[in-house]
Coordinates of C-alpha atoms and ligand atoms in Angstrom, one line a residue:
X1 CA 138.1 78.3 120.9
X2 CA 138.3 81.5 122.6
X3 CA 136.4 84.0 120.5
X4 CA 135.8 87.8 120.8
X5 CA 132.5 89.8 119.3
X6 CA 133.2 93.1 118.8
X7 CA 129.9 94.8 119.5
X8 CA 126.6 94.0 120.6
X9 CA 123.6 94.9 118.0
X10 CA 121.8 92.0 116.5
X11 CA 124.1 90.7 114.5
X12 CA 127.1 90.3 117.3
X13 CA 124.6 89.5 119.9
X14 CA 122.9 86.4 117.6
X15 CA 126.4 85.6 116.4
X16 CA 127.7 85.4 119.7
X17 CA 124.4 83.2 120.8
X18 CA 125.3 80.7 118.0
X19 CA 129.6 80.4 118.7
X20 CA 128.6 79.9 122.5
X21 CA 125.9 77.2 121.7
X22 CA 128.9 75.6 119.2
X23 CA 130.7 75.0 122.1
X24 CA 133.5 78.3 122.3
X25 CA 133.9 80.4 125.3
X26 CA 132.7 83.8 123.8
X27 CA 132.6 87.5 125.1
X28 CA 131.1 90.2 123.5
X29 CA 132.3 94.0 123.7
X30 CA 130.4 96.9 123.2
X31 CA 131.0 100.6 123.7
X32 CA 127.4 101.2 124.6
X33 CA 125.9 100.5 128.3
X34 CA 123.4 98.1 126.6
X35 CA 123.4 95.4 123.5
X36 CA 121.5 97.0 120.7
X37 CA 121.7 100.5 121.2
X38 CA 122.9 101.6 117.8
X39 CA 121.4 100.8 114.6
X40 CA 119.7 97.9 115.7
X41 CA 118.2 100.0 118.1
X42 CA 114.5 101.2 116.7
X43 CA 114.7 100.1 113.1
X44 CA 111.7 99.9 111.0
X45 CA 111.2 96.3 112.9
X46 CA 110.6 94.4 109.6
X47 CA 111.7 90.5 108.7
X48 CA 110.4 91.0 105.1
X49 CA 112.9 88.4 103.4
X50 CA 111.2 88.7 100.0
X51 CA 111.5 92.1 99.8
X52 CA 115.8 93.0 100.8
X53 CA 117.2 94.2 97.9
X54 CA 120.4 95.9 97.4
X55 CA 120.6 99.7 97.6
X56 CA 123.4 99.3 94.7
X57 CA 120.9 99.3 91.3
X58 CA 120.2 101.0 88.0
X59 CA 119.3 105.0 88.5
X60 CA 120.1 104.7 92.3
X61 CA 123.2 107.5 91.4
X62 CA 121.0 109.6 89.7
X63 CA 118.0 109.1 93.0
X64 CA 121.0 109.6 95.3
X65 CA 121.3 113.2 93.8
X66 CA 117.7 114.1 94.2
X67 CA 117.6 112.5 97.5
X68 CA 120.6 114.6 98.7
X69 CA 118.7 117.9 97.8
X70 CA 115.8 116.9 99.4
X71 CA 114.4 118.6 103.0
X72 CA 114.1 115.3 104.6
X73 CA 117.0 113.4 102.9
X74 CA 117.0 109.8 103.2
X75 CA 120.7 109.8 102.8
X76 CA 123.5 112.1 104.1
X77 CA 127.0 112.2 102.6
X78 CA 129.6 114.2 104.5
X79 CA 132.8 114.8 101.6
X80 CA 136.3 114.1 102.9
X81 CA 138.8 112.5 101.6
X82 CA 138.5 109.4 103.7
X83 CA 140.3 106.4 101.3
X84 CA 137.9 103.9 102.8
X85 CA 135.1 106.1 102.1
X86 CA 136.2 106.8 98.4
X87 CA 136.8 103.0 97.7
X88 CA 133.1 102.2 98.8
X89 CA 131.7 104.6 96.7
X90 CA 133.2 103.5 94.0
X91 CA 132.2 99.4 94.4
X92 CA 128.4 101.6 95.0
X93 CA 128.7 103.1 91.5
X94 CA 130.2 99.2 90.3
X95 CA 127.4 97.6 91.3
X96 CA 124.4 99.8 90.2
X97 CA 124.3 98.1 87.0
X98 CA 121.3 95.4 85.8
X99 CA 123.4 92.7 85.8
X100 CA 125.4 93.1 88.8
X101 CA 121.9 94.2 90.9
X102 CA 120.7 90.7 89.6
X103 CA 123.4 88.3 91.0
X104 CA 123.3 90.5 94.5
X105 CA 119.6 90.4 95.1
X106 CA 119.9 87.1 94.2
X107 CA 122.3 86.6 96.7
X108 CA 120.3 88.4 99.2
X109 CA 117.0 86.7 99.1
X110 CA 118.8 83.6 99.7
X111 CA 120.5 85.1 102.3
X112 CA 117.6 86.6 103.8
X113 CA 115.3 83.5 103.7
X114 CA 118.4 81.2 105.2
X115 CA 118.1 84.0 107.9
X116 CA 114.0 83.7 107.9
X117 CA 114.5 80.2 109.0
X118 CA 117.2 80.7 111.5
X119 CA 115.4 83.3 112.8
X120 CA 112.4 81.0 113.5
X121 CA 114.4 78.4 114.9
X122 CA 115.9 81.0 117.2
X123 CA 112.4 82.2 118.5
X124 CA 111.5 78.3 119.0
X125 CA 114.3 77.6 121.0
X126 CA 114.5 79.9 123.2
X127 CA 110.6 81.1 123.2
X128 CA 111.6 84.5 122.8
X129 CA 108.1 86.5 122.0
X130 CA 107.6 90.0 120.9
X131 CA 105.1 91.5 119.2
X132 CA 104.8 90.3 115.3
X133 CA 102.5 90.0 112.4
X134 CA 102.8 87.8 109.3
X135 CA 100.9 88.9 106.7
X136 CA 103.7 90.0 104.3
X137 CA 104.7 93.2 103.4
X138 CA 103.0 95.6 101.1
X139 CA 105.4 97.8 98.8
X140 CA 103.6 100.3 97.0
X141 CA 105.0 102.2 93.6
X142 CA 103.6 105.4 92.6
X143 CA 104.0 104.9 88.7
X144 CA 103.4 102.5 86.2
X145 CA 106.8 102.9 85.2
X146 CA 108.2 102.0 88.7
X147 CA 105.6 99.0 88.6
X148 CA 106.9 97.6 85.3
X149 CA 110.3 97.9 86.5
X150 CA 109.8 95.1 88.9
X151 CA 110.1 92.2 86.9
X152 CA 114.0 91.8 87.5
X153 CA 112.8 91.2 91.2
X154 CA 110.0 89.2 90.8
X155 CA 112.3 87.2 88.5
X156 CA 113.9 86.6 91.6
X157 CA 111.3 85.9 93.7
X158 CA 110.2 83.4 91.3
X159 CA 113.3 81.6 91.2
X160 CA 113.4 80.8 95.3
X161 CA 109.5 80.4 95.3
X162 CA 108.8 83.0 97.4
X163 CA 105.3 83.7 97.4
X164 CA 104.3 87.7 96.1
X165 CA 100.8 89.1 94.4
X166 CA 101.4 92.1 92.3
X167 CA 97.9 94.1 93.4
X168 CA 95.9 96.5 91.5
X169 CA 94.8 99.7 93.6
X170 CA 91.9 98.1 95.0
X171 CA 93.8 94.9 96.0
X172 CA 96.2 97.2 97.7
X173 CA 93.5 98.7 100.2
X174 CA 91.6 95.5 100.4
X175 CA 95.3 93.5 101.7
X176 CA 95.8 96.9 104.0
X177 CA 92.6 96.2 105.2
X178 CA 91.4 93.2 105.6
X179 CA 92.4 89.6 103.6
X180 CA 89.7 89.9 100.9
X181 CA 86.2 91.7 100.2
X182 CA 84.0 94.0 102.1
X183 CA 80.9 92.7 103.9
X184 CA 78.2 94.2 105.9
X185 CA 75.1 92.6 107.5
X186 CA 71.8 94.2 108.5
X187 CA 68.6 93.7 109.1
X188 CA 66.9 94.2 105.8
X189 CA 62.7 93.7 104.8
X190 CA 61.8 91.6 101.8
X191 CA 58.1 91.8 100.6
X192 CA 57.3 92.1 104.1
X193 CA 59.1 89.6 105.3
X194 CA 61.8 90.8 107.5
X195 CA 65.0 89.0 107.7
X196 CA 68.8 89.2 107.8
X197 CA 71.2 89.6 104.7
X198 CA 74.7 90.2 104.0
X199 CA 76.2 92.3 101.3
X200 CA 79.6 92.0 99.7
X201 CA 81.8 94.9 98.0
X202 CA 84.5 94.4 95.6
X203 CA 85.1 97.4 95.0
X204 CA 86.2 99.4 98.3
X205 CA 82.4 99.7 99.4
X206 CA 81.9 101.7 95.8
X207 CA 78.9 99.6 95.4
X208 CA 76.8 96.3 96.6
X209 CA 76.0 93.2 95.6
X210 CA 73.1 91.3 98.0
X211 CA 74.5 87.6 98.7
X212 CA 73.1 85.4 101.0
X213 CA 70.0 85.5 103.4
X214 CA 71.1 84.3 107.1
X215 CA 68.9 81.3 108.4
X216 CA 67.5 82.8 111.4
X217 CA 67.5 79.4 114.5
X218 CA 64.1 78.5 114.4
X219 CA 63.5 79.3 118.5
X220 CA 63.9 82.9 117.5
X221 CA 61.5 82.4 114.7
X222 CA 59.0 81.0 116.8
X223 CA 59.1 84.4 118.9
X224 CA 55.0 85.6 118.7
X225 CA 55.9 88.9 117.9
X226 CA 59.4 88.3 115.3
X227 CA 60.4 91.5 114.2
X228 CA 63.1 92.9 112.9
X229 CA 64.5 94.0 115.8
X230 CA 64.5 90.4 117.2
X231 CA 68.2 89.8 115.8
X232 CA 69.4 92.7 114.7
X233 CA 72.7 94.9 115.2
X234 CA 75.1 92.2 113.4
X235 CA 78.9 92.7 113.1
X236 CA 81.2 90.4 111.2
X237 CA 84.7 89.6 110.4
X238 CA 87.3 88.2 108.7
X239 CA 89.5 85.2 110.0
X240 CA 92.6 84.7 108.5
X241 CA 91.7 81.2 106.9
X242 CA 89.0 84.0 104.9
X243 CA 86.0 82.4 107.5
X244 CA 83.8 85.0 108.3
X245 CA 82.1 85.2 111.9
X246 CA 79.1 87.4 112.7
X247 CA 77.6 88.3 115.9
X248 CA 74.5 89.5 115.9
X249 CA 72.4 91.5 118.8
X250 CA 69.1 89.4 120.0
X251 CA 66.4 91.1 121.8
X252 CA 63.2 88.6 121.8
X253 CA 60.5 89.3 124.5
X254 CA 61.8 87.6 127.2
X255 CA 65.1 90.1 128.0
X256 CA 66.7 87.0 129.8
X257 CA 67.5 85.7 126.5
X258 CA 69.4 89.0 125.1
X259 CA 72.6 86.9 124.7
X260 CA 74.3 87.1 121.2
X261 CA 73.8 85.4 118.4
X262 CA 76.4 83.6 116.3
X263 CA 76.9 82.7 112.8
X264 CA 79.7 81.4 110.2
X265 CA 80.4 81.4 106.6
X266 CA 83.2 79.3 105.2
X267 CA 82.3 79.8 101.6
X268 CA 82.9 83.6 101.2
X269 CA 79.8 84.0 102.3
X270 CA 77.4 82.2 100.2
X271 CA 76.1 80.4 102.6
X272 CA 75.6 80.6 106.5
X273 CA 75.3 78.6 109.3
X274 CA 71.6 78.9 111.4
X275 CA 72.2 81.5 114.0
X276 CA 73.0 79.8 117.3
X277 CA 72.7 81.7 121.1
X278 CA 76.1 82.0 122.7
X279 CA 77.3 82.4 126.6
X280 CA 77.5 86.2 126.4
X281 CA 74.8 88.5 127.6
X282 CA 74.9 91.3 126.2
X283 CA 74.3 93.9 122.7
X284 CA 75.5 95.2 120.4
X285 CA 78.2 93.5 119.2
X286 CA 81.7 94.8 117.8
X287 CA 84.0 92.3 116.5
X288 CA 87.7 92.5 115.7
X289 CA 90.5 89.8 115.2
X290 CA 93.3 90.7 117.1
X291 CA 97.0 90.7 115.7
X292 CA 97.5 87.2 117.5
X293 CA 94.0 86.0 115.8
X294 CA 92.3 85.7 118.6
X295 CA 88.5 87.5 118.1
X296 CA 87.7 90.1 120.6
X297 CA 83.9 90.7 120.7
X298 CA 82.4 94.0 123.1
X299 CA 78.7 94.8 124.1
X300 CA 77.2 96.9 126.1
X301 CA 75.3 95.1 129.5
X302 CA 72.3 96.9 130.1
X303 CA 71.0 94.8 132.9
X304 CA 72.5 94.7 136.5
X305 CA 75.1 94.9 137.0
X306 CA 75.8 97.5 133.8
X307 CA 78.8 98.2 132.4
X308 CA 80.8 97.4 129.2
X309 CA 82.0 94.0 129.1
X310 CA 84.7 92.3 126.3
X311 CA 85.2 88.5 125.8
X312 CA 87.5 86.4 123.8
X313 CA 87.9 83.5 121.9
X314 CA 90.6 82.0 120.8
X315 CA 89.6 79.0 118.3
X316 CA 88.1 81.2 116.1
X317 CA 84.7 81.8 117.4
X318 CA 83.8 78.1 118.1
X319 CA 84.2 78.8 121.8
X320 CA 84.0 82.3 124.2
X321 CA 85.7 82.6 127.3
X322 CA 83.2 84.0 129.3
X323 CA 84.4 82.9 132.4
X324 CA 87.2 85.3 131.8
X325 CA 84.3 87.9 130.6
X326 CA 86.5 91.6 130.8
X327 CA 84.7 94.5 132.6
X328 CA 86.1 97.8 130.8
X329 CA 83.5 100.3 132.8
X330 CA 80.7 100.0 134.9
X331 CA 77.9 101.9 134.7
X332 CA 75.0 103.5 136.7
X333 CA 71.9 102.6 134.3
X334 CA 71.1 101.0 131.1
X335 CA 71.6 103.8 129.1
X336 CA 74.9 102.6 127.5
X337 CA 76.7 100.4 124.8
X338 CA 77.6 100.9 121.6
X339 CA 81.2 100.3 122.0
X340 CA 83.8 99.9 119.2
X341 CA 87.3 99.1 119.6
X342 CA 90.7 99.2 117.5
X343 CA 93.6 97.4 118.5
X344 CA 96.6 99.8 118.5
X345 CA 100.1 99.7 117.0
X346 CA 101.1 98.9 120.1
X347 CA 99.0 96.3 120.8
X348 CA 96.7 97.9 123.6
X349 CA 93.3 98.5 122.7
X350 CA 91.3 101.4 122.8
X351 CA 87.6 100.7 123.3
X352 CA 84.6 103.5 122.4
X353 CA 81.0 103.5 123.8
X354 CA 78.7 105.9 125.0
X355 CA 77.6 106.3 128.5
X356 CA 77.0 108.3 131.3
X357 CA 80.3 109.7 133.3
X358 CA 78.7 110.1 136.4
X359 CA 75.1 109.7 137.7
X360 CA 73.0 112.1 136.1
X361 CA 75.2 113.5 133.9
X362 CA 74.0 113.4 130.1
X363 CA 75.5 110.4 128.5
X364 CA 78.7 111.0 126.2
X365 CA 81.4 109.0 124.6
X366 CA 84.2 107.6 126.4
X367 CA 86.7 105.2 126.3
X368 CA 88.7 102.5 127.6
X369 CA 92.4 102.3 126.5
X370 CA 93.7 98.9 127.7
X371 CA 96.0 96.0 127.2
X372 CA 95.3 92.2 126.7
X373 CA 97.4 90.2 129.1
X374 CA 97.8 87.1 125.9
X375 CA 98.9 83.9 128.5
Ligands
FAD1 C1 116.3 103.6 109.9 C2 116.6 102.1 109.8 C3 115.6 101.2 109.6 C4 115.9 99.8 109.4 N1 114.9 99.0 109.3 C5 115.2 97.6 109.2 C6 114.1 96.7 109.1 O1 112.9 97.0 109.1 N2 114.4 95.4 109.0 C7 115.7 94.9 108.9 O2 116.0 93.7 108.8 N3 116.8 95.8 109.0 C8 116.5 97.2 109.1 N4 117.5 98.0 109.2 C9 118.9 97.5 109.2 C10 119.3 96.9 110.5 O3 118.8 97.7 111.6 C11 120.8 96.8 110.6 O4 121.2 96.0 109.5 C12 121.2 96.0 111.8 O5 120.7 96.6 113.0 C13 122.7 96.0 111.9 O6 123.1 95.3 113.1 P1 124.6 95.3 113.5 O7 124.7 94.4 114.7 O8 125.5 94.9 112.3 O9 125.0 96.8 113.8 P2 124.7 97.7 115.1 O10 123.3 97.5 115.7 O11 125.0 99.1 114.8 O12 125.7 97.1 116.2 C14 127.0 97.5 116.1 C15 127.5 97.6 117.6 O13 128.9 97.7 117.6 C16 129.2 98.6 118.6 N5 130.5 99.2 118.3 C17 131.0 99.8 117.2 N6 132.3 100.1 117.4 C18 132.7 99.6 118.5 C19 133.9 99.6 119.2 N7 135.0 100.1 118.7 N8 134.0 98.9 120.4 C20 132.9 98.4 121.0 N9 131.7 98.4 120.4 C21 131.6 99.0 119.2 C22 128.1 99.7 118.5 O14 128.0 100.5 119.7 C23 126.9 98.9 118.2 O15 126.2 98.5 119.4 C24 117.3 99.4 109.4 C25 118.3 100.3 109.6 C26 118.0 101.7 109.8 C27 119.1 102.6 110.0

């Protein structure tokens, strides 16, 4: 069959994709020099199949008012007496009632999660790849009254299985922020005896509970003069299986052997493995996960040749690719490290240390801003 898709945003263009693959000879037309120019261009670039819900609900006619008279209106209505325009409003005003906002949303979701699936099978076959996280979306309401009101759509939700949390205040940060609890690691001395720890926070780092001593490997032990500078410096985080992965700085006698240490805790962290010497030279560390999971660690190198260096793993921490070890400045002496890094909404990176600029110049912060190339 001859077919003809009249315009080319997302939907014409996947439509379009799908006919052709069916076997008919299609062609798409579109008043634009480009496909996707118009709405599909720049939207809020979510697939959040759980959350579509009809704009057509209880009190929306009454919001649509107050919205109207806002500064920054979410919605603009220009009167005329357009008869197509007049006969949507009125199957708007239809279906703002309970019952009729029930049967569309429930329409919707299953809709949406068809379209979840399609969508998935799309990016499979033809490996297109763009930049995308899954860790659900977080929709926040400002009242209790709002929050109770949301029982019609978990109703929903719970009818097609699709998984939702409803999170108290803290939960919301912690989910913003990470997958569970705050922890920190440091250093700490006992009776004497120094050692490292790890604390957790429940509560948004509002206060700290001590949980677990980490075994320190015994060839750092047997260091004459242990201190508690001999692994010190640690930095951890969170995987998205909830494993946590520290790095820790090493500095024992023999400066050789200032590689990083490593250690994991699959329990939450109850319990930690015995800290073990990886390939990277280098302190101290600064972890992060990156939006594809990978872990990105960076140190400063404050033996020649100096500089601030990255590496990355990608199983997880069980293995760093150090032969692929990242340079992201030189430097002129050992005065340097520190660094810190955020990966940006973008997906570039911006890296902070502090260093010298030039040879004798006082040290200072700077930065790296760069990109990951992911093959
Ligand atoms: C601010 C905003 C944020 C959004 N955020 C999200 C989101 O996060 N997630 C989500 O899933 N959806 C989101 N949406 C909705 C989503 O963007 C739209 O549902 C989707 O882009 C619609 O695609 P479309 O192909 O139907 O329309 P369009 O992308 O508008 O495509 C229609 C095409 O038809 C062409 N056309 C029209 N008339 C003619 C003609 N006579 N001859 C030739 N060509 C013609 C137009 O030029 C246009 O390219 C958002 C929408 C907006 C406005």
């Amino acid at each position: 069959m001859k077919v003809l898709v009249l315009g080319a945003g997302v939907i014409g263009v996947s439509a379009a994709y799908e006919l052709a693959g069916a076997g008919h000879e299609v062609a798409v037309l579109e008043r634009q020099p480009g496909a996707g120019l118009e709405t599909s261009f720049a939207n809020a670039g979510e697939v959040s199949p759980g959350y579509s819900a009809p704009w057509a609900g209880p009190g929306v006619p009454l919001k649509a008012i107050k919205w109207l008279a806002m500064h920054h209106r979410p919605l603009v209505i220009r009167p005329n007496l357009d008869w197509s325009m007049i006969r949507w409003s009125l199957a708007m005003l239809r279906n703002c009632t309970a019952a009729r906002y029930r049967i569309n949303k429930t329409r919707m979701v299953r809709l949406a999660e068809y379209s979840r699936d399609v969508l998935r099978d799309l990016r499979d076959e033809t490996g297109i790849a763009y930049d995308q996280r899954t860790q659900g979306t977080l929709q926040l309401f400002r009242t209790q009254k709002q929050l109770d009101g949301v029982t019609e759509d978990t109703a929903v939700l719970d009818a097609y299985r699709v998984p939702y949390e409803v999170l108290d205040p803290t939960g919301c940060i912690d989910a913003a922020v990470t997958s569970g609890q705050r922890y920190d690691m440091g250093p700490i001395t006992f009776e004497q005896t120094p050692k490292l720890g790890v604390e957790e926070s429940r509560d948004d780092g509002r206060s700290w509970q001590y949980l677990a001593d980490i075994p320190v490997a015994e060839e750092d032990q047997r260091e004459s003069d242990w201190r508690i500078r001999m692994e010190d410096e640690p930095h951890v985080v969170e995987l998205k299986d909830g494993k946590l992965v520290a790095m820790i700085r090493a500095d024992p006698r023999d400066h050789t052997q200032s590689f990083l240490r490593q250690t994991e805790s699959t329990d939450g962290g109850k319990t930690w493995s015995v800290t073990h010497k990886t390939s990277i030279y280098g302190y101290p560390p600064h972890l992060i996960r990156l939006r594809n999971d990978w872990l990105l660690v960076v140190y400063g190198v404050r033996r020649e040749p100096f500089g601030e260096r990255a590496c990355l793993s990608k199983d997880g921490g069980k293995t760093w690719d150090i032969d692929h070890e990242i340079t992201l400045r030189t430097a002129f002496s050992s005065d340097l490290g520190y660094p810190s890094s955020v990966q940006l909404d973008d997906g570039s990176i911006l890296t902070v240390y502090y260093q010298s600029a030039q040879p004798g110049d006082k040290t200072s912060l700077l930065s790296t801003h760069w990109k990951l190339n992911e093959k």
